[in-house]
Short mmCIF file of C-alpha atoms and ligand atoms in Angstrom, two decimals:
data_model
loop_
_atom_site.label_atom_id
_atom_site.label_comp_id
_atom_site.label_asym_id
_atom_site.label_seq_id
_atom_site.Cartn_x
_atom_site.Cartn_y
_atom_site.Cartn_z
CA MET A 1 16.02 41.75 27.56
CA GLN A 2 18.87 44.71 27.47
CA ARG A 3 18.19 47.51 30.31
CA LYS A 4 19.46 50.80 28.84
CA ARG A 5 22.66 52.05 31.55
CA THR A 6 22.71 55.76 30.64
CA LYS A 7 26.02 57.10 33.42
CA LYS A 8 29.20 56.91 32.35
CA ARG A 9 30.08 55.32 34.94
CA ARG A 10 28.48 52.51 35.25
CA ILE A 11 29.15 51.80 31.67
CA ARG A 12 31.79 49.03 32.02
CA LYS A 13 29.51 47.24 35.47
CA GLY A 14 26.55 47.22 32.37
CA ARG A 15 28.79 45.20 29.40
CA THR A 16 29.30 42.47 32.12
CA ILE A 17 25.96 42.34 32.64
CA THR A 18 25.63 42.48 28.94
CA PHE A 19 27.97 39.91 28.19
CA VAL A 20 26.20 37.24 30.98
CA THR A 21 22.93 37.86 29.54
CA VAL A 22 23.99 37.20 26.65
CA LEU A 23 25.52 34.52 27.25
CA PHE A 24 22.91 33.18 29.22
CA LEU A 25 20.52 33.37 25.94
CA LEU A 26 22.74 31.28 24.02
CA LEU A 27 23.22 28.72 26.83
CA VAL A 28 19.29 28.48 26.78
CA SER A 29 18.55 28.49 22.68
CA LEU A 30 21.51 25.08 23.04
CA ILE A 31 19.64 23.39 26.06
CA PHE A 32 16.47 24.17 23.82
CA GLY A 33 18.00 23.23 21.26
CA ILE A 34 19.64 19.39 22.03
CA GLN A 35 15.53 18.89 24.11
CA LYS A 36 14.05 19.79 20.25
CA VAL A 37 16.47 16.91 19.04
CA PHE A 38 16.26 14.41 21.40
CA LEU A 39 12.08 14.76 21.41
CA SER A 40 11.85 14.70 17.19
CA LYS A 41 14.22 11.54 17.53
CA ASN A 42 11.97 9.96 20.79
CA SER A 43 8.93 10.46 18.46
CA LYS A 44 9.82 9.16 15.70
CA THR A 45 11.78 5.78 18.45
CA ALA A 46 9.46 5.29 19.80
CA SER A 47 5.44 5.50 17.93
CA THR A 48 3.82 3.47 20.17
CA SER A 49 3.17 5.80 23.28
CA SER A 50 2.15 9.68 22.46
CA SER A 51 2.31 10.78 26.06
CA LEU A 52 4.02 13.53 25.52
CA SER A 53 1.86 16.33 23.47
CA THR A 54 5.85 17.13 20.93
CA SER A 55 6.07 13.72 20.16
CA SER A 56 2.01 13.59 18.67
CA SER A 57 2.91 17.33 17.22
CA SER A 58 5.89 15.48 15.11
CA SER A 59 4.25 12.30 14.83
CA SER A 60 1.55 14.36 12.71
CA LYS A 61 3.89 16.57 10.88
CA VAL A 62 5.28 13.39 9.56
CA SER A 63 1.84 11.36 8.74
CA SER A 64 1.41 14.99 7.07
CA THR A 65 3.56 15.39 4.61
CA SER A 66 3.82 11.27 3.96
CA LYS A 67 0.35 12.54 2.53
CA GLN A 68 1.55 15.39 0.26
CA THR A 69 4.48 12.34 -1.33
CA SER A 70 1.23 9.58 -2.02
CA SER A 71 -1.80 10.33 -4.55
CA GLY A 72 -3.66 7.60 -3.36
CA SER A 73 -6.93 7.39 -0.44
CA SER A 74 -6.99 5.47 3.06
CA SER A 75 -3.90 4.73 5.57
CA SER A 76 -5.82 7.40 8.32
CA SER A 77 -2.93 7.24 11.31
CA SER A 78 0.74 8.11 11.70
CA ASN A 79 3.78 6.08 10.07
CA GLN A 80 3.97 2.76 11.69
CA SER A 81 4.34 -0.19 10.07
CA PRO A 82 1.36 -1.83 8.49
CA LEU A 83 2.21 -4.80 10.43
CA GLU A 84 1.56 -3.34 13.49
CA THR A 85 -2.08 -1.25 12.18
CA GLY A 86 -3.03 -4.09 9.91
CA SER A 87 -5.40 -6.90 11.37
CA LYS A 88 -6.21 -10.47 9.37
CA SER A 89 -10.20 -9.25 9.64
CA ASP A 90 -9.74 -5.88 7.88
CA TRP A 91 -11.89 -5.20 4.45
CA GLN A 92 -9.07 -4.91 2.31
CA LEU A 93 -6.82 -7.57 3.71
CA VAL A 94 -9.91 -10.51 3.46
CA LEU A 95 -7.61 -13.69 1.07
CA VAL A 96 -9.63 -15.66 -1.34
CA ASN A 97 -7.42 -19.40 -2.33
CA LEU A 98 -7.64 -22.81 -2.69
CA LYS A 99 -7.10 -23.02 1.39
CA ASN A 100 -9.37 -20.12 1.79
CA LYS A 101 -12.07 -20.06 0.00
CA LYS A 102 -15.59 -18.25 0.56
CA PRO A 103 -19.14 -18.28 -0.24
CA GLU A 104 -20.66 -16.17 -2.67
CA MET A 105 -19.07 -12.01 -0.74
CA ASN A 106 -21.49 -10.32 -2.88
CA PRO A 107 -19.75 -6.68 -2.20
CA SER A 108 -21.63 -3.57 -2.79
CA LEU A 109 -20.40 -2.96 -7.17
CA THR A 110 -20.52 -0.38 -8.78
CA THR A 111 -19.30 -0.26 -12.59
CA ILE A 112 -15.81 1.30 -14.37
CA ASP A 113 -15.54 1.49 -17.73
CA ASN A 114 -17.05 -2.59 -18.53
CA ILE A 115 -16.00 -4.59 -15.40
CA GLN A 116 -17.17 -3.57 -11.57
CA MET A 117 -15.22 -3.80 -8.98
CA ASP A 118 -16.20 -2.96 -4.98
CA THR A 119 -17.60 0.30 -5.19
CA ARG A 120 -14.89 1.49 -2.26
CA ILE A 121 -12.36 1.52 -4.08
CA VAL A 122 -13.86 3.07 -7.89
CA GLN A 123 -11.43 6.51 -7.03
CA ASN A 124 -8.28 4.34 -7.09
CA VAL A 125 -9.43 1.68 -9.81
CA GLN A 126 -10.32 4.32 -11.83
CA ASP A 127 -6.66 6.67 -10.64
CA PHE A 128 -4.86 3.44 -11.23
CA LEU A 129 -6.24 3.56 -14.26
CA ALA A 130 -5.43 7.26 -15.76
CA ALA A 131 -1.82 6.23 -14.69
CA ALA A 132 -0.90 2.82 -16.66
CA GLN A 133 -2.78 4.94 -19.49
CA GLN A 134 -0.16 7.56 -19.54
CA ILE A 135 2.37 4.51 -19.51
CA ASP A 136 1.18 3.52 -22.49
CA SER A 137 -1.79 4.55 -23.62
CA ARG A 138 -4.00 1.23 -24.52
CA VAL A 139 -3.62 -0.15 -20.91
CA HIS A 140 -7.54 -1.20 -20.20
CA LEU A 141 -8.90 -3.29 -18.25
CA ILE A 142 -10.34 -7.03 -18.92
CA SER A 143 -11.77 -8.13 -15.91
CA GLY A 144 -13.07 -7.38 -12.42
CA TYR A 145 -15.94 -9.24 -9.80
CA ARG A 146 -17.15 -12.37 -10.98
CA SER A 147 -19.82 -14.11 -9.24
CA VAL A 148 -19.36 -17.58 -7.87
CA ALA A 149 -21.68 -18.80 -10.28
CA TYR A 150 -19.77 -16.77 -13.67
CA GLN A 151 -16.44 -18.32 -11.93
CA THR A 152 -18.16 -21.97 -12.16
CA SER A 153 -18.81 -21.39 -15.36
CA LEU A 154 -15.68 -19.91 -16.82
CA PHE A 155 -13.51 -21.95 -15.11
CA ASN A 156 -15.45 -24.88 -16.51
CA GLY A 157 -15.50 -23.03 -18.92
CA TYR A 158 -11.18 -23.13 -19.22
CA VAL A 159 -10.91 -27.42 -18.75
CA GLN A 160 -13.55 -28.18 -22.17
CA GLN A 161 -11.71 -26.29 -23.66
CA THR A 162 -8.23 -27.57 -22.36
CA LEU A 163 -9.78 -31.40 -22.68
CA ALA A 164 -10.40 -30.34 -26.76
CA ALA A 165 -6.54 -28.93 -26.80
CA ASN A 166 -5.17 -32.22 -25.64
CA PRO A 167 -7.59 -35.16 -26.39
CA GLY A 168 -5.18 -38.18 -23.87
CA TRP A 169 -5.33 -35.52 -21.07
CA THR A 170 -7.85 -37.00 -18.08
CA GLU A 171 -10.77 -34.52 -15.98
CA ALA A 172 -7.74 -34.48 -13.13
CA GLU A 173 -5.06 -33.21 -16.13
CA ALA A 174 -6.93 -30.45 -17.60
CA THR A 175 -7.76 -29.57 -14.14
CA ALA A 176 -4.71 -29.18 -12.99
CA GLU A 177 -3.75 -27.58 -15.37
CA VAL A 178 -6.70 -24.82 -15.58
CA MET A 179 -5.43 -24.05 -11.82
CA LYS A 180 -2.05 -22.73 -12.49
CA THR A 181 -3.27 -19.42 -14.43
CA SER A 182 -7.90 -20.01 -12.83
CA GLN A 183 -9.02 -21.19 -9.99
CA PRO A 184 -12.05 -22.12 -9.34
CA PRO A 185 -15.48 -21.64 -7.93
CA GLN A 186 -14.95 -19.94 -4.01
CA ALA A 187 -11.27 -19.97 -4.35
CA SER A 188 -10.55 -16.25 -6.57
CA GLU A 189 -9.94 -12.76 -5.32
CA HIS A 190 -12.36 -11.94 -8.67
CA GLU A 191 -15.06 -12.92 -6.03
CA THR A 192 -13.83 -9.51 -3.38
CA GLY A 193 -13.97 -6.97 -5.98
CA LEU A 194 -10.68 -6.21 -5.20
CA ALA A 195 -8.71 -7.90 -7.80
CA MET A 196 -8.41 -6.84 -11.68
CA ASP A 197 -6.70 -7.72 -13.99
CA MET A 198 -5.63 -4.95 -16.26
CA SER A 199 -3.52 -4.79 -19.40
CA THR A 200 -2.34 -3.51 -23.07
CA ALA A 201 -2.91 -6.59 -24.97
CA ASP A 202 -6.19 -9.60 -23.97
CA GLU A 203 -4.30 -12.26 -23.49
CA LEU A 204 -2.34 -13.48 -19.85
CA ASN A 205 1.23 -12.51 -19.43
CA ALA A 206 1.70 -10.71 -23.78
CA GLU A 207 2.16 -7.41 -22.69
CA ASP A 208 5.56 -5.73 -23.09
CA THR A 209 7.69 -6.46 -20.68
CA ALA A 210 8.97 -2.63 -19.77
CA THR A 211 5.63 -2.24 -19.71
CA ALA A 212 4.42 -4.49 -17.33
CA ALA A 213 7.48 -3.82 -15.28
CA ALA A 214 6.51 0.11 -15.06
CA ILE A 215 3.21 -0.20 -14.34
CA ALA A 216 3.09 -2.77 -11.50
CA LYS A 217 5.68 -0.14 -10.09
CA ILE A 218 3.01 2.29 -9.38
CA ALA A 219 -0.16 0.10 -7.89
CA PRO A 220 1.46 0.30 -4.30
CA ASP A 221 0.27 4.18 -4.93
CA TYR A 222 -2.96 3.82 -5.31
CA GLY A 223 -3.40 0.72 -3.70
CA PHE A 224 -2.35 -1.48 -5.22
CA VAL A 225 -0.11 -4.90 -5.57
CA LEU A 226 0.96 -7.13 -8.47
CA ARG A 227 -0.44 -10.16 -7.07
CA PHE A 228 1.68 -13.21 -8.16
CA PRO A 229 5.17 -11.89 -8.65
CA SER A 230 7.15 -14.19 -10.32
CA TRP A 231 9.28 -14.73 -7.11
CA GLY A 232 5.61 -15.37 -4.76
CA THR A 233 4.93 -19.34 -6.81
CA ALA A 234 5.70 -20.47 -3.91
CA SER A 235 3.44 -19.22 -1.12
CA THR A 236 1.04 -18.73 -3.47
CA GLY A 237 0.16 -21.17 -5.88
CA ILE A 238 -0.22 -19.17 -9.31
CA ASP A 239 1.80 -18.47 -12.01
CA TYR A 240 3.34 -15.08 -12.57
CA GLU A 241 0.56 -13.05 -13.88
CA ASP A 242 1.65 -9.60 -15.40
CA TRP A 243 -2.39 -7.86 -14.96
CA HIS A 244 -3.55 -9.42 -12.01
CA PHE A 245 -3.31 -6.35 -9.53
CA ARG A 246 -5.32 -6.63 -6.25
CA TYR A 247 -5.88 -3.65 -3.99
CA VAL A 248 -5.07 -4.24 -0.28
CA GLY A 249 -4.50 -0.45 0.47
CA GLU A 250 -1.85 2.07 -0.38
CA ALA A 251 0.23 1.04 3.13
CA THR A 252 0.60 -1.79 2.86
CA ALA A 253 0.94 -2.34 -0.63
CA LYS A 254 3.78 0.15 -0.68
CA TYR A 255 4.81 -2.24 2.21
CA MET A 256 3.90 -5.68 0.92
CA THR A 257 6.28 -4.75 -2.38
CA ALA A 258 9.58 -3.44 0.04
CA GLN A 259 9.51 -5.96 1.87
CA ASN A 260 8.57 -8.27 -1.48
CA LEU A 261 5.44 -9.88 0.51
CA THR A 262 2.83 -11.92 -1.97
CA LEU A 263 -0.55 -11.46 0.63
CA GLU A 264 0.04 -14.93 2.29
CA ASP A 265 3.08 -13.85 3.41
CA PHE A 266 2.07 -10.56 4.56
CA LEU A 267 -1.25 -11.55 6.83
CA ALA A 268 0.91 -14.90 8.24
CA LYS A 269 2.99 -11.90 9.70
CA LEU A 270 0.04 -10.14 11.41
CA SER A 271 -0.89 -10.58 15.13
CA LYS A 272 -3.92 -9.90 15.08
ZN1 ZN B 1 -7.23 -11.65 -12.33
#
């Protein structure tokens, strides 16, 4: 890049050329720098268009750094919002509630400790359980997949217990009471194999509140959300449950938690 000039009489001319060359190089690097900044900004805002090779390479950098910070699985692509990538037909977003009853789903199951969960999320369950046990060693799995038949006997049993405890009540009153915390057959998402109850205590909402909050906070790292938060009763129709966690996938779980959305809220925002 620099030409040597040995002849003394050309020294002055040589200095001028060197000066011009340096100036030129500075200008080129300045233009290149500005272009680089502009392109990376462009790829962040317009993440849907991936025609530019520079933008796709810089977005793959973003996804690889986000992989380093996240310990769970899933979320194959990019920095797009789960609202853009998600679909109501995604297996991990299946909605089961009173308004969306499902007949027996027969998921493929694996037993962890003494509960059964959808085989696809076994690693997430194990990792979440291990992390929760770091918070409190007494944390354990209580309930996972339930068949429609099992949910039927469970629900009917609760109604009978409630009737026995409240002699003056009608069956309708007892049923309404039970439905605050338990769902009738075909309306419980335990049927999916994607929901589980996990706590230090064997009773609902009996966990130390600080422990419950700490566990709910790390849940999204493993793809889970606290499914029935106290602020979500209006959309879920179910009172606060400190132990019920639902797998929705890591990116969606983080999004829902950050935006204070229940699964019902999130699905209502999906366009497809
Ligand atoms: Zn539950």
